[in-house]
Amino acid sequence: MSAGRELELLSVVAPVYQEEATIDRFCAVVAEALADIPYELVLVDDGSTDETWRRLERLAAQDDRIRLIRLSRNFGHQAALTAGLDHASGNAVVMLDSDLQDPPSLIPTLLERWRAGADVVYGVRRNRSGESRFKLGTARLFYRLFHSLASVELESNSGDFRLLDRTALDALLAMRERSRFLRGMSIWVGFTQTSVPYDRDPRYAGETKFTLGRMLRFSFDAVASFSYRPLQLATALGFLISSITFLAIPVVIVLKLTGNYLYGFSTVEITILLLGGIQLITIGVIGEYVGRIFDEVKGRPLYLVRSRHNLASTTGLAERTGTEVAGED
Ligand code: UDP
Ligand code: MG
């Protein structure tokens, strides 16, 4: 890739869900951080039910660099982010959260790395202030698990905050899979990757939308879309238990010969229950994959757009995404 790139337009993409208390401040901070950079700010309202959309409309009316996409309902963070990336037209794209946890002031540093030739520049969180110990602990556990199971090298504590060159972005957008783990996918595409450390700030206002259930689902999506290892573990477990069973056969024969046969009753009971449990878990793991295959086969769109603002042309997008629905502009 050539060094010393020329920036024509930077697209800054952020998903927004119930951020009425944060969004004005977010746009102001971005404008301030990118004062002399040609940019567009692509904001995706992920089906907010509070004042968020009205605020966004007001902001977009004042500043036509702010482009808006409103989804038909809440599709989740990764789908909303994808919608924004689909609509970005810059030759470099930054994605970040709209709650000011990812500091927009870091964007010029990311751009510098891009100018020097990097295609994917991702932020690695040096410290995460304002997050509960529980969240930090589960995050650490997740990254460790992902590392041991999955085939992509995901750095611990790298979030979705990153800059992508147009080439890498187009590669990423060509992947329309439903179980989306964008930070893993953007590493999977390859090209030249570098990281930049940063301090993650506490949320500016409002609350996190990621409940424990949602985090778990997201984690399994991440693992399942990058690894068959859970299925292989199920097979390994099957072999292990079968071997133990084979060893038990002579034991049973000996017990029978010595007339102590009934003594084994509790062992049998425990074995049946244990095996039943293990089988159910294994079927569950397989089911997780089957469910994901089902989702892929249905081929539903990743998101539906209700309306757009300040987006001049969306031609080409429909063919690429297959997600076009009627929407006023
Ligand atoms: N978000 C979204 N859709 C959702 C949940 C969250 O677009 O269903 C957005 C939210 O507005 C924020 C970002 O995704 O900009 C990260 O969400 P949050 O701060 O709740 O997650 P956390 O930082 O706690 O992991
Ligand atoms: Mg947040």
Coordinates of C-alpha atoms and ligand atoms in Angstrom, one line a residue:
M1 CA 0.0 0.0 0.0
S2 CA 1.3 3.4 -0.9
A3 CA 2.6 5.7 1.9
G4 CA 1.7 9.4 2.1
R5 CA -2.0 9.0 1.3
E6 CA -4.3 12.0 0.4
L7 CA -7.4 12.2 2.5
E8 CA -10.4 13.2 0.3
L9 CA -13.1 12.6 2.9
L10 CA -13.1 11.0 6.3
S11 CA -16.3 9.3 7.3
V12 CA -16.9 9.1 11.0
V13 CA -19.6 6.4 11.8
A14 CA -21.3 6.0 15.1
P15 CA -24.4 4.0 16.2
V16 CA -26.8 5.9 18.4
Y17 CA -29.4 4.3 20.7
Q18 CA -31.2 6.2 23.4
E19 CA -28.5 8.8 23.6
E20 CA -30.6 12.0 24.0
A21 CA -28.4 13.3 26.8
T22 CA -25.1 12.7 24.9
I23 CA -25.7 13.2 21.2
D24 CA -25.3 17.1 21.0
R25 CA -22.1 17.0 23.0
F26 CA -20.8 14.1 20.9
C27 CA -21.3 16.0 17.6
A28 CA -19.7 19.1 19.1
V29 CA -16.7 17.1 20.3
V30 CA -16.3 15.5 16.9
A31 CA -16.5 18.9 15.1
E32 CA -13.9 20.3 17.4
A33 CA -11.5 17.3 17.1
L34 CA -11.7 17.4 13.3
A35 CA -11.7 21.2 12.8
D36 CA -9.5 21.2 9.7
I37 CA -10.2 17.8 8.3
P38 CA -12.8 17.2 5.5
Y39 CA -15.2 14.8 7.1
E40 CA -18.8 13.6 7.2
L41 CA -20.4 12.2 10.4
V42 CA -22.7 9.3 9.7
L43 CA -25.0 8.6 12.6
V44 CA -27.3 5.7 12.7
D45 CA -30.3 5.9 15.0
D46 CA -30.8 2.3 16.1
G47 CA -34.6 2.6 16.8
S48 CA -34.4 5.0 19.7
T49 CA -37.6 5.7 21.4
D50 CA -36.5 8.8 23.4
E51 CA -35.7 12.3 22.1
T52 CA -32.6 11.1 20.2
W53 CA -34.1 11.2 16.7
R54 CA -35.5 14.7 17.0
R55 CA -32.2 15.9 18.3
L56 CA -30.4 14.3 15.5
E57 CA -32.7 15.9 12.9
R58 CA -32.1 19.3 14.5
L59 CA -28.3 18.7 14.4
A60 CA -28.4 17.6 10.8
A61 CA -30.4 20.7 9.8
Q62 CA -27.7 22.9 11.2
D63 CA -24.7 21.0 9.8
D64 CA -24.9 19.2 6.5
R65 CA -21.8 17.2 7.2
I66 CA -24.0 15.2 9.6
R67 CA -25.7 12.4 7.7
L68 CA -28.5 10.4 9.3
I69 CA -29.9 7.0 8.9
R70 CA -32.9 5.9 11.0
L71 CA -33.4 2.1 11.3
S72 CA -37.0 0.7 11.4
R73 CA -36.4 -0.7 14.9
N74 CA -33.6 -1.6 17.3
F75 CA -31.3 -4.0 15.4
G76 CA -28.3 -3.9 17.8
H77 CA -25.0 -2.2 17.9
Q78 CA -23.2 -4.3 15.3
A79 CA -26.0 -4.1 12.7
A80 CA -26.3 -0.4 13.3
L81 CA -22.6 0.1 12.8
T82 CA -22.8 -1.9 9.6
A83 CA -25.6 0.3 8.3
G84 CA -23.4 3.4 8.9
L85 CA -20.4 1.8 7.2
D86 CA -22.6 0.9 4.2
H87 CA -23.5 4.6 3.8
A88 CA -20.0 6.0 4.4
S89 CA -18.5 7.5 1.3
G90 CA -15.0 8.6 2.6
N91 CA -11.8 7.0 1.5
A92 CA -11.0 6.5 5.2
V93 CA -13.6 5.5 7.8
V94 CA -13.6 5.7 11.6
M95 CA -16.1 3.8 13.7
L96 CA -16.7 4.7 17.3
D97 CA -19.4 4.8 20.0
S98 CA -21.5 7.8 20.4
D99 CA -21.4 7.9 24.2
L100 CA -17.9 9.6 24.2
Q101 CA -16.3 6.5 25.7
D102 CA -14.1 6.4 22.6
P103 CA -12.4 9.9 22.5
P104 CA -12.8 11.6 19.1
S105 CA -9.6 13.5 19.9
L106 CA -7.7 10.3 19.0
I107 CA -9.0 10.4 15.4
P108 CA -6.1 12.6 14.1
T109 CA -3.6 10.1 15.5
L110 CA -5.4 7.2 13.8
L111 CA -5.3 9.3 10.5
E112 CA -1.6 9.8 10.9
R113 CA -1.1 6.1 11.0
W114 CA -3.3 5.7 7.9
R115 CA -1.3 8.3 6.0
A116 CA 1.8 6.4 6.9
G117 CA 0.4 3.3 5.1
A118 CA -1.7 1.3 7.6
D119 CA -5.1 0.0 6.3
V120 CA -6.6 -0.9 9.7
V121 CA -5.7 1.2 12.7
Y122 CA -7.5 -0.1 15.9
G123 CA -7.6 1.4 19.3
V124 CA -6.5 -0.7 22.2
R125 CA -7.9 0.3 25.6
R126 CA -5.2 1.0 28.0
N127 CA -7.5 1.6 30.9
R128 CA -11.2 1.6 31.1
S129 CA -12.4 4.1 33.7
G130 CA -16.0 4.2 34.8
E131 CA -16.7 0.5 34.1
S132 CA -17.8 -1.9 36.8
R133 CA -15.4 -4.5 38.1
F134 CA -17.8 -7.1 36.8
K135 CA -17.6 -5.8 33.2
L136 CA -13.9 -5.6 33.3
G137 CA -13.6 -9.2 34.7
T138 CA -16.0 -10.6 32.2
A139 CA -14.3 -8.7 29.3
R140 CA -10.9 -10.1 30.4
L141 CA -12.4 -13.6 30.5
F142 CA -14.0 -13.2 27.1
Y143 CA -10.7 -12.1 25.4
R144 CA -8.9 -15.0 27.0
L145 CA -11.5 -17.5 25.8
F146 CA -11.7 -16.0 22.3
H147 CA -7.9 -16.1 22.1
S148 CA -7.8 -19.8 22.9
L149 CA -10.7 -20.8 20.7
A150 CA -10.6 -18.6 17.6
S151 CA -8.4 -18.4 14.6
V152 CA -7.9 -14.6 14.4
E153 CA -5.4 -12.7 16.6
L154 CA -7.7 -10.3 18.4
E155 CA -5.7 -8.1 20.8
S156 CA -7.1 -8.0 24.3
N157 CA -9.2 -4.9 25.0
S158 CA -9.4 -3.8 21.4
G159 CA -12.9 -2.5 20.9
D160 CA -14.8 -1.4 17.8
F161 CA -13.0 2.0 17.8
R162 CA -10.9 1.8 14.6
L163 CA -10.0 3.4 11.3
L164 CA -10.3 1.5 8.1
D165 CA -9.0 2.3 4.6
R166 CA -11.5 2.1 1.8
T167 CA -9.9 -1.1 0.5
A168 CA -10.2 -2.8 3.9
L169 CA -13.7 -1.4 4.4
D170 CA -15.0 -2.7 1.1
A171 CA -13.6 -6.1 2.0
L172 CA -15.4 -6.0 5.3
L173 CA -18.7 -4.8 3.8
A174 CA -18.6 -7.7 1.3
M175 CA -19.0 -10.0 4.3
R176 CA -22.8 -10.0 5.0
E177 CA -22.9 -12.7 7.7
R178 CA -25.5 -12.3 10.4
S179 CA -23.5 -13.2 13.5
R180 CA -21.4 -10.1 13.3
F181 CA -18.3 -9.5 15.2
L182 CA -16.9 -6.5 13.4
R183 CA -13.7 -6.2 15.3
G184 CA -12.7 -9.8 14.5
M185 CA -13.9 -9.4 10.9
S186 CA -11.8 -6.3 10.4
I187 CA -8.7 -8.3 11.5
W188 CA -9.6 -11.3 9.4
V189 CA -9.5 -9.1 6.2
G190 CA -5.8 -8.7 6.6
F191 CA -3.9 -5.8 4.9
T192 CA -1.6 -3.7 7.0
Q193 CA -2.8 -3.5 10.7
T194 CA -1.5 -1.4 13.5
S195 CA -2.8 -0.5 16.9
V196 CA -2.9 2.7 18.9
P197 CA -3.3 2.7 22.7
Y198 CA -5.9 5.0 24.3
D199 CA -7.7 5.6 27.6
R200 CA -11.3 4.7 27.5
D201 CA -13.4 7.4 29.2
P202 CA -16.5 6.8 31.3
R203 CA -19.8 7.2 29.5
Y204 CA -20.7 10.9 29.1
A205 CA -24.3 10.4 30.2
G206 CA -27.0 7.7 30.2
E207 CA -26.5 4.0 30.8
T208 CA -24.9 1.1 29.1
K209 CA -27.3 -0.8 26.9
F210 CA -25.4 -4.0 27.1
T211 CA -27.1 -6.3 29.7
L212 CA -25.4 -9.5 30.8
G213 CA -27.7 -11.5 28.5
R214 CA -26.7 -9.4 25.5
M215 CA -23.0 -9.6 26.3
L216 CA -23.3 -13.4 26.5
R217 CA -25.1 -13.6 23.2
F218 CA -22.5 -11.3 21.6
S219 CA -19.7 -13.4 23.0
F220 CA -21.1 -16.6 21.6
D221 CA -21.6 -14.9 18.2
A222 CA -18.0 -13.8 18.3
V223 CA -16.7 -17.3 19.1
A224 CA -19.1 -19.2 16.8
S225 CA -18.3 -17.0 13.8
F226 CA -14.6 -17.5 14.2
S227 CA -14.2 -21.0 15.5
Y228 CA -15.5 -24.6 15.3
R229 CA -13.6 -25.4 18.5
P230 CA -16.7 -25.8 20.7
L231 CA -17.9 -28.5 18.3
Q232 CA -14.6 -30.2 18.4
L233 CA -14.6 -30.0 22.1
A234 CA -17.9 -31.8 22.1
T235 CA -16.4 -34.6 20.0
A236 CA -13.4 -34.8 22.3
L237 CA -15.7 -35.0 25.3
G238 CA -17.6 -37.9 23.6
F239 CA -14.3 -39.8 23.0
L240 CA -13.2 -39.2 26.6
I241 CA -16.4 -40.5 28.1
S242 CA -16.5 -43.5 25.8
S243 CA -13.0 -44.4 26.8
I244 CA -13.9 -44.2 30.5
T245 CA -16.9 -46.4 29.9
F246 CA -14.7 -49.0 28.2
L247 CA -12.5 -49.0 31.3
A248 CA -15.6 -49.5 33.4
I249 CA -16.7 -52.8 31.7
P250 CA -14.1 -55.0 33.4
V251 CA -14.9 -53.4 36.7
V252 CA -18.6 -54.3 36.3
I253 CA -17.6 -57.9 35.4
V254 CA -15.4 -58.2 38.5
L255 CA -18.2 -56.8 40.7
K256 CA -20.7 -59.3 39.3
L257 CA -18.3 -62.2 39.8
T258 CA -17.7 -61.3 43.4
G259 CA -21.4 -60.9 44.0
N260 CA -21.2 -57.2 44.9
Y261 CA -23.2 -56.1 41.8
L262 CA -25.8 -53.9 43.4
Y263 CA -23.2 -51.8 45.1
G264 CA -22.7 -49.9 41.9
F265 CA -26.3 -48.5 41.9
S266 CA -25.4 -45.0 42.9
T267 CA -22.5 -44.9 40.4
V268 CA -25.0 -45.9 37.7
E269 CA -27.4 -43.2 38.8
I270 CA -24.7 -40.5 38.8
T271 CA -23.3 -41.7 35.4
I272 CA -26.7 -41.5 33.8
L273 CA -27.4 -38.1 35.1
L274 CA -24.0 -36.8 34.2
L275 CA -24.1 -38.3 30.7
G276 CA -27.6 -36.9 30.2
G277 CA -26.4 -33.5 31.2
I278 CA -23.3 -33.6 29.0
Q279 CA -25.4 -34.8 26.0
L280 CA -27.8 -31.9 26.4
I281 CA -25.0 -29.4 26.6
T282 CA -23.4 -30.9 23.5
I283 CA -26.7 -30.8 21.6
G284 CA -27.1 -27.2 22.8
V285 CA -23.7 -26.3 21.4
I286 CA -24.5 -27.9 18.1
G287 CA -27.9 -26.2 18.2
E288 CA -26.2 -22.8 18.5
Y289 CA -24.4 -23.5 15.2
V290 CA -27.5 -24.9 13.5
G291 CA -29.5 -21.8 14.6
R292 CA -26.8 -19.6 13.1
I293 CA -26.9 -21.6 9.9
F294 CA -30.7 -21.1 9.8
D295 CA -30.2 -17.4 10.2
E296 CA -27.8 -17.3 7.3
V297 CA -30.0 -19.4 5.1
K298 CA -33.0 -17.2 5.6
G299 CA -30.9 -14.4 4.2
R300 CA -32.8 -11.6 5.8
P301 CA -31.4 -8.1 5.5
L302 CA -29.1 -7.1 8.4
Y303 CA -31.2 -4.0 9.0
L304 CA -34.0 -2.0 7.5
V305 CA -33.8 1.8 6.9
R306 CA -36.8 3.9 7.8
S307 CA -35.4 7.3 6.6
R308 CA -32.2 9.1 5.7
H309 CA -31.1 12.7 5.9
N310 CA -28.3 14.6 4.1
L311 CA -27.4 11.5 2.2
A312 CA -27.3 12.6 -1.4
S313 CA -27.0 9.3 -3.2
T314 CA -27.6 5.8 -2.1
T315 CA -27.3 4.2 -5.5
G316 CA -25.2 1.1 -5.6
L317 CA -25.9 0.5 -1.9
A318 CA -29.1 -1.5 -2.5
E319 CA -27.3 -4.0 -4.8
R320 CA -24.4 -4.3 -2.4
T321 CA -26.6 -4.8 0.7
G322 CA -29.9 -6.0 -0.6
T323 CA -31.5 -4.0 2.1
E324 CA -33.4 -1.3 0.3
V325 CA -36.8 -0.5 1.6
A326 CA -39.0 2.4 0.9
G327 CA -37.9 5.4 2.9
E328 CA -38.3 9.1 2.5
D329 CA -35.3 11.3 2.3
Ligands
UDP1 N1 -25.9 1.1 20.7 C1 -26.7 0.8 19.6 N2 -27.7 -0.1 19.6 C2 -27.9 -0.9 20.7 C3 -27.1 -0.7 21.9 C4 -26.1 0.3 21.8 O1 -26.6 1.5 18.6 O2 -28.8 -1.8 20.7 C5 -24.9 2.1 20.7 C6 -24.9 3.1 21.8 O3 -25.6 4.2 21.5 C7 -23.4 3.4 22.0 C8 -22.7 2.2 21.5 O4 -23.7 1.4 20.7 O5 -23.0 4.5 21.1 C9 -22.2 1.3 22.7 O6 -23.2 1.0 23.6 P1 -23.0 1.1 25.1 O7 -22.3 2.3 25.5 O8 -24.4 0.9 25.7 O9 -22.1 -0.2 25.4 P2 -20.8 -0.3 26.3 O10 -19.9 0.9 26.0 O11 -21.3 -0.2 27.7 O12 -20.2 -1.6 26.0
MG2 MG -20.5 2.8 26.1

